[in-house]
Every structure is written in structure tokens, then in C-alpha cells.
XYZ file of C-alpha atoms in Angstrom:
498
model
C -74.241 16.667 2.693
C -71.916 19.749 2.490
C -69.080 18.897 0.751
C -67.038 21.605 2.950
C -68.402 19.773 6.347
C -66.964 16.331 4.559
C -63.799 17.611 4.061
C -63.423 19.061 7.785
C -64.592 16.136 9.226
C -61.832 14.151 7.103
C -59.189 16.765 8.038
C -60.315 16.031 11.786
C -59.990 11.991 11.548
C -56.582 13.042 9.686
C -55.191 15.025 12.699
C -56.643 12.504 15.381
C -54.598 9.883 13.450
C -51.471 11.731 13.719
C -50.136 9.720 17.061
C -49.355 11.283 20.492
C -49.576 15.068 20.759
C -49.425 17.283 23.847
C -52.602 17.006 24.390
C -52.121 13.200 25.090
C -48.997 13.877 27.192
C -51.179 16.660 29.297
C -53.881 13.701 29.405
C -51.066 11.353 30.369
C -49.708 13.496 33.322
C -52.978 14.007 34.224
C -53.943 10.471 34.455
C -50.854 10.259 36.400
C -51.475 12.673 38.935
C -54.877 11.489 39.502
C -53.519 8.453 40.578
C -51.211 9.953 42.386
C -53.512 11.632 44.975
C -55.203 9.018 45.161
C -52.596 7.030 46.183
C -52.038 9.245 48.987
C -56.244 9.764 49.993
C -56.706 5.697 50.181
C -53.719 4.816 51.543
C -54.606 5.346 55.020
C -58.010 2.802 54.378
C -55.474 -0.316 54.349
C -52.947 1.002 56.864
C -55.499 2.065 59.693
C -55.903 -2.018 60.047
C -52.450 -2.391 60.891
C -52.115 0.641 62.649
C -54.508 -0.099 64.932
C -54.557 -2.699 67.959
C -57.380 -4.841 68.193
C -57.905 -8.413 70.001
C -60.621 -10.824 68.632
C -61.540 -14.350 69.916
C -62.018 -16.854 67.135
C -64.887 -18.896 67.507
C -65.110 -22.283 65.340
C -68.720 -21.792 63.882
C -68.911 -17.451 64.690
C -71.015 -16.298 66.881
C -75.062 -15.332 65.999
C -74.961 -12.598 62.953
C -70.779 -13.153 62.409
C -68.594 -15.094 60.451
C -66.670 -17.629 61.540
C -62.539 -17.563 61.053
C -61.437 -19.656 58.508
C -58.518 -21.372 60.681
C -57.374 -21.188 64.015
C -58.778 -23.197 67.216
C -61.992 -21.885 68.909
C -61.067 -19.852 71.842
C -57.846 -18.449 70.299
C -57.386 -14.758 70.548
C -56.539 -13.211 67.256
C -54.585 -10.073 67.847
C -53.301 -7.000 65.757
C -50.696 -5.371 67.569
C -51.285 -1.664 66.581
C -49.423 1.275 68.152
C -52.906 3.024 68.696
C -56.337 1.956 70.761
C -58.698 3.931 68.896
C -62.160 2.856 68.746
C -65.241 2.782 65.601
C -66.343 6.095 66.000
C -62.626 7.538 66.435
C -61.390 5.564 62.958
C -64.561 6.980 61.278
C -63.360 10.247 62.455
C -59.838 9.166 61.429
C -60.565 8.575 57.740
C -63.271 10.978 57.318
C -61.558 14.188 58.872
C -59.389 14.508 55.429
C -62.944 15.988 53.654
C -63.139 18.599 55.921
C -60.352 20.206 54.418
C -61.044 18.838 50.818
C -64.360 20.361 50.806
C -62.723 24.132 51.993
C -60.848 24.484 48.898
C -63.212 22.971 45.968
C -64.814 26.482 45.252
C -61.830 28.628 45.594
C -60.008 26.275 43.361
C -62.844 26.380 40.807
C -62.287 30.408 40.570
C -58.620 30.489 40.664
C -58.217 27.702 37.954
C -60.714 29.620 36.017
C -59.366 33.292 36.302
C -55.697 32.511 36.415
C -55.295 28.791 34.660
C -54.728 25.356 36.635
C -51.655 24.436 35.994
C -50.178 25.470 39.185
C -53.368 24.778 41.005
C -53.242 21.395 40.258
C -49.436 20.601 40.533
C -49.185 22.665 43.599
C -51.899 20.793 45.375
C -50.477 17.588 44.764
C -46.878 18.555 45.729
C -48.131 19.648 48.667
C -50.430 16.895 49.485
C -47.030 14.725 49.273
C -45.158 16.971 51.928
C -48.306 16.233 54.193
C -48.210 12.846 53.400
C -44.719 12.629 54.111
C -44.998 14.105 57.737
C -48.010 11.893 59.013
C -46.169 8.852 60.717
C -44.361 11.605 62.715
C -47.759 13.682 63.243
C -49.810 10.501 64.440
C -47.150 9.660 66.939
C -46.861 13.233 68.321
C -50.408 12.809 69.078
C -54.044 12.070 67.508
C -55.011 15.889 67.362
C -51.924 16.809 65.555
C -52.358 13.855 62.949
C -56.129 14.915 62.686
C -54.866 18.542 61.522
C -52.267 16.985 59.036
C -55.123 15.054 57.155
C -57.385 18.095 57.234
C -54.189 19.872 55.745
C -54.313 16.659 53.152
C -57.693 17.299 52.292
C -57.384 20.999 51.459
C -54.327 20.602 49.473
C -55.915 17.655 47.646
C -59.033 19.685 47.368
C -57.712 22.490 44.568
C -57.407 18.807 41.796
C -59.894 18.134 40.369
C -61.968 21.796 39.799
C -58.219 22.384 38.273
C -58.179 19.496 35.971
C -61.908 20.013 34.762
C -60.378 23.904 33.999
C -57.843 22.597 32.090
C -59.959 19.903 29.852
C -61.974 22.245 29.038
C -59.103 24.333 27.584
C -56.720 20.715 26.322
C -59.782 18.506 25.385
C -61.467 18.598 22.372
C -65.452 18.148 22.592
C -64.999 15.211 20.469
C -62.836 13.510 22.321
C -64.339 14.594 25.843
C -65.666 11.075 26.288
C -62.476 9.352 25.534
C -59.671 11.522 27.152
C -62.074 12.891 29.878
C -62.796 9.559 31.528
C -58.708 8.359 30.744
C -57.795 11.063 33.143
C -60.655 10.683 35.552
C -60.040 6.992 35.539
C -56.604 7.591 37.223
C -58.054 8.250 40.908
C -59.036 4.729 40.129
C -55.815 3.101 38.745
C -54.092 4.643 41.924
C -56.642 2.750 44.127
C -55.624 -0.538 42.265
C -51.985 0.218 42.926
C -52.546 1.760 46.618
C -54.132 -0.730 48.176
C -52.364 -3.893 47.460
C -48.959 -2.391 47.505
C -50.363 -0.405 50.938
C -51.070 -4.513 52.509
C -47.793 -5.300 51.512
C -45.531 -2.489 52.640
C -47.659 -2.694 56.052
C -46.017 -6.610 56.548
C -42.118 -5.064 55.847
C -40.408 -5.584 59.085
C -39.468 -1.847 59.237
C -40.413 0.412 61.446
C -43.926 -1.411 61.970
C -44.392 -1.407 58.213
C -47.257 1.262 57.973
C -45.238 4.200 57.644
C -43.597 3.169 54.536
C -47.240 3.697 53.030
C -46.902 7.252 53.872
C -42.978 7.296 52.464
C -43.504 5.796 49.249
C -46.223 7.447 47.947
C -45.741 10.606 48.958
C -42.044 10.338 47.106
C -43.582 9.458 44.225
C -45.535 12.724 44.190
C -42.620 14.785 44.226
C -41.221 12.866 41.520
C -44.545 13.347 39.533
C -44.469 17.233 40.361
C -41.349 17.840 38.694
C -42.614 16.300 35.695
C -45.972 17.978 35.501
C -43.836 21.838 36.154
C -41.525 20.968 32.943
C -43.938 19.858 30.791
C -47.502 21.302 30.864
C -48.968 24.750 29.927
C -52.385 25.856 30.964
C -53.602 26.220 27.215
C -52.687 24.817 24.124
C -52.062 28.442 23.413
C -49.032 28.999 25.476
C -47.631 25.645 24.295
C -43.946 25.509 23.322
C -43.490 22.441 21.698
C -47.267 21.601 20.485
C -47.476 21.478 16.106
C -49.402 24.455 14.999
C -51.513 21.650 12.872
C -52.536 20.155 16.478
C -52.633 23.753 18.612
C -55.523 24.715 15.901
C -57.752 21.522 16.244
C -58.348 21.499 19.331
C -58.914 25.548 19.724
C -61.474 25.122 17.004
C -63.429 22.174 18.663
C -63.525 23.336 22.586
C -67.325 24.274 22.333
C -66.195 27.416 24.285
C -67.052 30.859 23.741
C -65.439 34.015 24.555
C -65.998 35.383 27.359
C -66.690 39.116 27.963
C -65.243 40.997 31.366
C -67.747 40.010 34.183
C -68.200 38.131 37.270
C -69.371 34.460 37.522
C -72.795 33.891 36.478
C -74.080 32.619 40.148
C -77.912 33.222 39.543
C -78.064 31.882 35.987
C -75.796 28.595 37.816
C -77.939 28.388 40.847
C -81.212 28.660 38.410
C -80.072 25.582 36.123
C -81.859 22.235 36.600
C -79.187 20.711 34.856
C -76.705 21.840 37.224
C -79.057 20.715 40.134
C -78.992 17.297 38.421
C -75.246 16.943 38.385
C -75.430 18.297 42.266
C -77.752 15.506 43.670
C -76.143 13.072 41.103
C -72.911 13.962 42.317
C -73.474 13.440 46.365
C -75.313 10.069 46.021
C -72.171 8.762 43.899
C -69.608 10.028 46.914
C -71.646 8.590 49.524
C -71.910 5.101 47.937
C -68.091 5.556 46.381
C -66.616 6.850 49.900
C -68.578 4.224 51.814
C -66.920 1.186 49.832
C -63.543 3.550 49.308
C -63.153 3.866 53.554
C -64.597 0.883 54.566
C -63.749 -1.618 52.732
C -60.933 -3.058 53.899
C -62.205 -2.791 57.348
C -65.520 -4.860 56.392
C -62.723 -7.520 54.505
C -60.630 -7.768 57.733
C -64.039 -7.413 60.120
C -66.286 -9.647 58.423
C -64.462 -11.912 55.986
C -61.418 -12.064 58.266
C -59.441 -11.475 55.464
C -55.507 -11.104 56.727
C -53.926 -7.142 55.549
C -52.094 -8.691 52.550
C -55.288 -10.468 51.179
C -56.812 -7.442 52.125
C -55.283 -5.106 50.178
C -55.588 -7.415 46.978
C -59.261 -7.960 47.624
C -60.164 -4.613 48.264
C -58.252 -3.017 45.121
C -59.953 -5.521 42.744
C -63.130 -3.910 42.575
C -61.308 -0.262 41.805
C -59.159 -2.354 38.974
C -62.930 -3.297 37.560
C -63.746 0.240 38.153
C -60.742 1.734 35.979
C -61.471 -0.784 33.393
C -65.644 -0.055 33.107
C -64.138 3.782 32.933
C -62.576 3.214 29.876
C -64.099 0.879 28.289
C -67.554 3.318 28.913
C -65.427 5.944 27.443
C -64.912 4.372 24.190
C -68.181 3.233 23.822
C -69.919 6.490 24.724
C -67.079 8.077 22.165
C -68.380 5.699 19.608
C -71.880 6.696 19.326
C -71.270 9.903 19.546
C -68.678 10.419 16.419
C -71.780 7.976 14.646
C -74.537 10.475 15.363
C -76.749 7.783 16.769
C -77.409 8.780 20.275
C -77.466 12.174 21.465
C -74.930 13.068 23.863
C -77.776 13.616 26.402
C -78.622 10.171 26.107
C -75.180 8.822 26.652
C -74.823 11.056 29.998
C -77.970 9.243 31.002
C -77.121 6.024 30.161
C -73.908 5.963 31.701
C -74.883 7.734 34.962
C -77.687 4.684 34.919
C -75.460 1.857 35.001
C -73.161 3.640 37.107
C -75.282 3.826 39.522
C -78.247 1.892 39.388
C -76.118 -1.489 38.715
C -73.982 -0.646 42.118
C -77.506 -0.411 43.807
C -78.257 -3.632 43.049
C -75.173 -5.356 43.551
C -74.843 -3.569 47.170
C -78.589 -5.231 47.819
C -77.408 -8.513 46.602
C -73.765 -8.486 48.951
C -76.231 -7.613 51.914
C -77.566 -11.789 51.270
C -74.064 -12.838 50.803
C -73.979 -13.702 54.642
C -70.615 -15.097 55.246
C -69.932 -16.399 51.563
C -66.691 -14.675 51.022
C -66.431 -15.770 47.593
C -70.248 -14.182 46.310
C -69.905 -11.052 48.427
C -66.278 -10.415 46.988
C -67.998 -10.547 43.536
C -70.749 -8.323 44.273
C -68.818 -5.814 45.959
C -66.615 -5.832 42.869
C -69.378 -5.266 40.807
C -70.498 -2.520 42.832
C -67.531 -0.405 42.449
C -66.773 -1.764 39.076
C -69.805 -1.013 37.522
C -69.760 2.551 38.970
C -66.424 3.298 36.655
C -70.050 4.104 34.186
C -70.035 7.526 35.849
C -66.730 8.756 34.513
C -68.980 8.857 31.250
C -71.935 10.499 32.672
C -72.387 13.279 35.225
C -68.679 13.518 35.935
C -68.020 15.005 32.616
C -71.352 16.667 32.517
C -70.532 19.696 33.963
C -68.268 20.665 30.552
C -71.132 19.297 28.421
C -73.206 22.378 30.010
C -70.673 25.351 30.749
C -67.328 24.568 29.329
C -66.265 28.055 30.308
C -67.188 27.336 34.021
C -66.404 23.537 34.063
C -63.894 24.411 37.040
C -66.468 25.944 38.888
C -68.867 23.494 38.334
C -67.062 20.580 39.498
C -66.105 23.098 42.646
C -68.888 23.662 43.639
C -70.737 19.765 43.179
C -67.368 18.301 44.655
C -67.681 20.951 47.900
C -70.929 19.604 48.787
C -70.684 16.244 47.784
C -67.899 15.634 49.522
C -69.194 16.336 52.515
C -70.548 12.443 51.908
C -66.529 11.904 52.567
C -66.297 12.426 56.351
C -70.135 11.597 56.385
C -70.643 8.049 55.122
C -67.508 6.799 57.504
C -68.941 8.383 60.650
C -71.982 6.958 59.602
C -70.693 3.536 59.121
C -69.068 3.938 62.839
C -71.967 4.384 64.308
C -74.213 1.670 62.869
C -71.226 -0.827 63.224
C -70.821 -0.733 66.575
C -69.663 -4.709 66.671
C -67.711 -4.575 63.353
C -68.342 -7.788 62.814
C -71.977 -7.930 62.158
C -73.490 -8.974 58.987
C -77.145 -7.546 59.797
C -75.286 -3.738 60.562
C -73.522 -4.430 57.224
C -76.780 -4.838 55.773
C -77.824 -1.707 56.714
C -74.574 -0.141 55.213
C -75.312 -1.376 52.617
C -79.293 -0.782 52.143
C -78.431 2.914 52.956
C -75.681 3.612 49.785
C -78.157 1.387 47.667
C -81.072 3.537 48.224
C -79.304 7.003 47.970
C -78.094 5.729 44.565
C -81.841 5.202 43.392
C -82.896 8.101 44.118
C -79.814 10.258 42.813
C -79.685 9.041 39.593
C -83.663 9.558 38.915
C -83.397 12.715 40.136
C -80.515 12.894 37.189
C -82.684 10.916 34.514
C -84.882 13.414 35.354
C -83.541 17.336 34.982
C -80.109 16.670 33.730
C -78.769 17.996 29.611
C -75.494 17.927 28.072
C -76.297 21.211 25.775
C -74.994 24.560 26.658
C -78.103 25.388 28.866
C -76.670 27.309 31.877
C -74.560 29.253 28.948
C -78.000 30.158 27.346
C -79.348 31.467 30.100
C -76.477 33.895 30.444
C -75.711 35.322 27.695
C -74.980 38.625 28.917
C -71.612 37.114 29.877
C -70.584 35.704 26.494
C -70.189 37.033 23.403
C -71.865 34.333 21.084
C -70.611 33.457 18.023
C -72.752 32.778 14.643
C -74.980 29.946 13.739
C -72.700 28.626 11.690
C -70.867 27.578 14.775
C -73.451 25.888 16.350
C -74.262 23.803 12.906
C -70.561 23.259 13.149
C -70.461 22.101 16.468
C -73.845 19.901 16.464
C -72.374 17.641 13.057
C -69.046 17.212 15.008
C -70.795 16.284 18.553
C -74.425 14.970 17.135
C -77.857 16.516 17.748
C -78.272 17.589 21.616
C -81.482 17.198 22.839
């Protein structure tokens, strides 16, 4: 082996060892502010049960194709005394309107982060995601139209994230950490789910001001607090870093796996004319659509079905997101592992993840569908549903660096545009077919539906997807590409791509 390769590869475990740097406090924020948002997107998935006003009868034994209630008389009316009669298709609406505006801005945010850094981007469109959030218990009490424009507001302020943070991993992250760091800061939408939606069941039973606002209050505070630490503290590059060690500002610059780029427009033809970018496309829209079906609708099939009350709710329904942030990680580390080993190509590892991210939740959704009214067996196969997708976070999610680190923010702008559409889609969906919410066999359906589009997604994947530079070959007019020796550098510090 060279002996010069040996001692780099020593002077890299060396740095790596040296404790928290900046680029573990940007990964830290960023984490942070991932969970943040999220916070603020899922919030309104437990608070919509107590916002709304619904009457049930309890039966003793449930009526054909529902559950019974696990207490009260038969004949008792169960009521929720909302502020607001809205119906199925009007909550689908409700919840889904927010990805109309989160789909406006993915593209535009991919370009901006890339041309002029997403720092801002990404701080900006969480601050202001918090103001919005802030101003919704006034805006759905004006009236249902103005509280319908606030969310799409939401949406397109939420919208700039994440093309921002894949921009500014692929300038903070080094390609041998991607795994590790990547799916840490990806894995925060997640932790912010666990957190939202217990903490949203309990602040909906505070005897204040009906309870559900302080959902609204709380988090959105706590993105303003974020913000100001995010402004002080984080630099678009490790470049323009004022406190990072000139030891830790030089390894990651030289292990990005970017290239220079020359003056020039984005590559659209050689991007639209990549298979592997197709790949992360169609794998990208069957993940939302089975994610934003269990993300809406879940507490509403717990409170529906299972009868759960909003404070069990909110427990049950963050569990499988707490299994989801802890199969992100754990994924991470593993995928990490074989990778610094050389054993498995990092193709291979996208694959692999993506499968059980996917193909696992299929499964598990087909099992819940048999559960019937066994709260305890369909609570554990939902939770392996979601849990098992965490997977993903090591697979496509981070694929679109592994192909065009230079574009990664247009990339994910472009596959999060589209596939969020899935976002307003999959809970107007689930309106329709649900038209008595309590019905196991239109659950079933729900949940044949997500299970099928995951199948078929992730094949597509196993099929045409690559975590080499391939979109970057096949424009290298836009590039100037640097010698062999960097590519012979780059393959012993990443392994062999196939």
C-alpha cells in the first residue's frame, strides 16, 4: 500500500478524533432546526383533533367494520367540543394545503442556496415559518380561508430548508462522514416529531384558551429562539469561518468530493438525462406519500379507530417517529462503518438502506391492515412502519450529494418539489376513501395504497440509481476536473463506487 496514502489516512482518523469542531456545531444547529420546523409542520396533525367538534355514539361491541370503545356505556355520545365543524374532505384540505406552498419554493431555494450560500436561506425560512406559526390561532378564527393562506404561507417559508441544508453539507460535510453527520441532521425532522406530538396532546388539555393554540405559541417561540442562534454562529463555508482551527478548515475542504466549478448555468439537460437522478425522483415521491400518509393521519386513525383519547394520542403517534430517529442513526453508523472498511461500495449501501426503508414499511403497513381492532399489534406495526423507514436517511436522501455534490441543493429542490406534491395529495386522498373515519376495511385500503407505491419506488431505485459522480460526468463542460490522482484519492477514502 502507499505509504503516503497510510499516513493521510492516519492524519484523517487523527483530526476526526480531535472532539467537537464547527462542523459538529453547524451539524448540531442543523439538527436543531430540522426539528424545529418540524415541530411547527406536525403540530397541526395532533391539534386538528381537538380543534375540531365531532359527536360519536359509543357502541359496547362497535358497529360492523369498527372498533368498539374501550369504556363508556353503549348509547353514550362521546363528544369533542371543537370551535370548528369541518368535515373529512375539509381537514384533508386543512393539513394538506401547507405543500402547496412548500412545493413553490423547493427549486428556487435549490438555486439561491447554490449561487449565493444557504445560510440565510435556511435561517430565514425557519424564522419566518415561526412568525406564521405564531399568527395561526388568530388566522383560523378570522376565518377558514384566511387560515388556509397562512399555512400555504407556512409551506413556502418552510419550503427554502432543506435544498438549503443539502447546499450547505455539501460545503460543511466531509464525504467520509456524509453517512454519519448527513443522516444526524436529517434525523432532526424526526426528533421534532417525537417532541411535537406528545407535547402537542398535552398542551391541547391546558385549560387555556381551549389549549390548542398554545401548540402554535410554543413552538413557534422556540424558533425565534433557535434563529438567533443559527445568525451568530454559522457561516455558509468552512471558508468564511471565524473561529474554525485551520487544522479542521483544511480537512474537510480536501475531502468534499467537489470540483470547481467554471462560470455557467445549471446543467438542466445533463440533470434531466441522468437515470440516477430519475431514481432518487421516483424514490423520493413513494417515500412522501407513505411518510405524509402516516405523518397527517395518524393521529386521526389513533383517535378514529383505536379511540385513543388526545393525550394517549400524541404519545402513541410520536413513538413510531422516536423509532424512526433512532433507525436514522443507528443506519448512519452502520452504513459509515462499511464504508471507512472498504467492504461494500457506497452504491450498495444507498441500496440497501433505501430497501429496508422502504420495503420493511411495506410490509408492516400490509400486516396493520389485519390488525382489525387489536390496538396493541397495530400500534407495533405502525411503529415499525415509520421506524423502519428512518433506513432512508442513509439511502436516497443523501443520494443526491453522492451524485452532484456541486448541485446537491438543486437536487433535493427539485425531487422535494415534486414529491411533495404527495403532501397535500395522500391527505386528500385519505379524506376521500375514509368517508366513515372509523372504518377498518377503508383503513385497509390506506394502507394497501402507501404499501404498494413503496414496492414499486424502491425497485424502480434498486434498479437505475448510483452514488458515483455520474450526472457530473456527463457534464463536464461545467467543471473543471481535477487529476487522477484525485479520484485515486477520493475512491481509498470513500471505497470503490460501482
Amino acid at each position: 500500500m502507499d505509504i503516503s496514502l497510510v499516513q493521510h489516512e492516519a492524519e484523517i482518523n487523527s483530526i476526526t478524533r480531535k472532539g467537537f469542531g464547527q462542523r459538529h456545531l453547524f451539524a448540531t444547529l442543523g439538527f436543531l432546526g430540522l426539528a424545529t420546523v418540524y415541530m411547527m409542520r406536525v403540530n397541526l396533525s395532533v391539534a386538528i383533533v381537538d380543534m375540531v367538534n365531532s359527536t360519536r355514539t359509543l357502541e359496547e361491541n362497535g358497529t360492523e367494520g369498527t372498533c368498539p370503545f374501550p369504556d363508556g356505556p353503549a348509547g353514550e355520545t362521546k363528544q369533542v367540543h371543537g370551535e370548528f365543524n369541518w368535515d373529512g374532505p375539509t381537514q384533508g384540505l386543512v393539513l394538506g394545503c401547507f405543500f402547496w406552498g412548500y412545493m413553490s419554493t423547493q427549486i428556487p431555494a435549490g438555486i439561491l442556496a447554490e449561487k449565493h450560500g444557504g445560510k440565510l436561506l435556511f435561517g430565514g425560512g425557519i424564522f419566518l415559518t415561526s412568525i406564521f406559526t405564531l399568527i395561526t390561532p388568530m388566522a383560523v378564527r378570522i376565518s377558514l380561508k384566511f387560515f388556509i393562506a397562512v399555512r400555504v404561507l407556512t409551506g413556502m417559508a418552510e419550503g427554502v430548508t432543506l435544498p438549503a441544508m443539502h447546499s450547505l453539507m455539501a460545503s460543511w460535510i466531509p464525504c467520509n462522514e456524509r453517512s454519519t453527520l448527513g443522516s444526524f441532521i436529517m434525523a432532526g425532522m424526526q426528533f421534532g416529531t417525537v417532541v411535537a406530538l406528545p407535547l402537542s396532546g398535552l398542551l391541547c388539555e391546558v385549560n387555556i384558551d381551549n389549549g390548542w393554540p398554545l401548540v402554535f405559541y410554543i413552538f413557534g417561540l422556540s424558533g425565534l429562539i433557535w434563529f438567533g442562534f443559527w445568525h451568530t454562529k454559522i457561516t455558509d463555508s468552512p471558508e468564511n469561518h471565524p473561529a474554525i482551527s485551520n487544522d479542521e478548515k483544511e480537512y474537510i475542504l480536501d475531502h468534499l468530493g467537489m470540483q470547481k466549478r467554471t462560470k455557467g448555468g445549471t446543467p438542466w439537460y445533463a440533470i434531466f438525462t441522468s437515470l440516477p437522478f430519475w431514481a432518487i425522483f421516483v424514490a423520493h415521491c413513494g417515500n412522501n406519500w407513505g411518510f405524509y400518509t402516516l405523518l397527517t393521519e395518524l393521529p386521526t386513525y389513533m383517535k378514529s379507530v383505536l379511540h385513543f383519547d388526545i393525550k394517549s394520542n400524541g404519545f402513541l403517534s410520536a413513538l413510531p417517529y422516536l423509532m424512526m430517529w433512532i433507525v436514522a442513526n443507528v443506519s448512519s453508523w452502520i452504513a459509515d462503518y462499511y464504508r471507512h472498511n472498504r467492504e461494500t461500495s457506497v452504491t450498495t449501501i444507498r441500496k440497501t438502506c433505501n430497501s429496508v426503508g422502504t420495503f420493511v414499511p411495506g410490509l408492516a403497513l400490509i400486516c396493520a391492515a389485519y390488525t382489525g381492532c387489536n390496538a396493541v399489534s397495530t400500534v407495533i406495526f405502525l411503529t415499525i412502519a415509520v421506524g423502519s423507514n428512518g433506513a432512508t436517511y442513509s439511502g436516497f436522501q443523501v443520494n443526491h450529494i453522492d451524485i452532484a455534490p456541486n448541485y446537491a441543493g438543486i437536487l433535493m429542490g427539485l425531487t422535494n418539489c415534486f414529491a411533495n406534491i404527495c403532501g397535500f395529495l395522500a391527505p386528500y386522498v385519505v379524506g376521500l376513501i375514509t368517508t366513515d373515519e372509523g372504518s377498518i376495511e377503508q383503513w385497509q385500503l390506506v394502507f394497501f395504497i402507501s404499501a404498494g407505491i413503496y414496492f414499486v419506488s424502491n425497485t424502480f431505485f434498486l434498479v437505475f440509481s448510483s452514488a458515483g459522480p455520474k450526472l457530473e460526468q456527463n457534464c463536464r463542460d461545467t467543471f473543471h476536473f481535477t487529476t487522477t490522482k484525485f479520484w485515486v484519492h477520493r475512491n481509498n477514502i470513500e471505497g470503490r463506487v460501482r
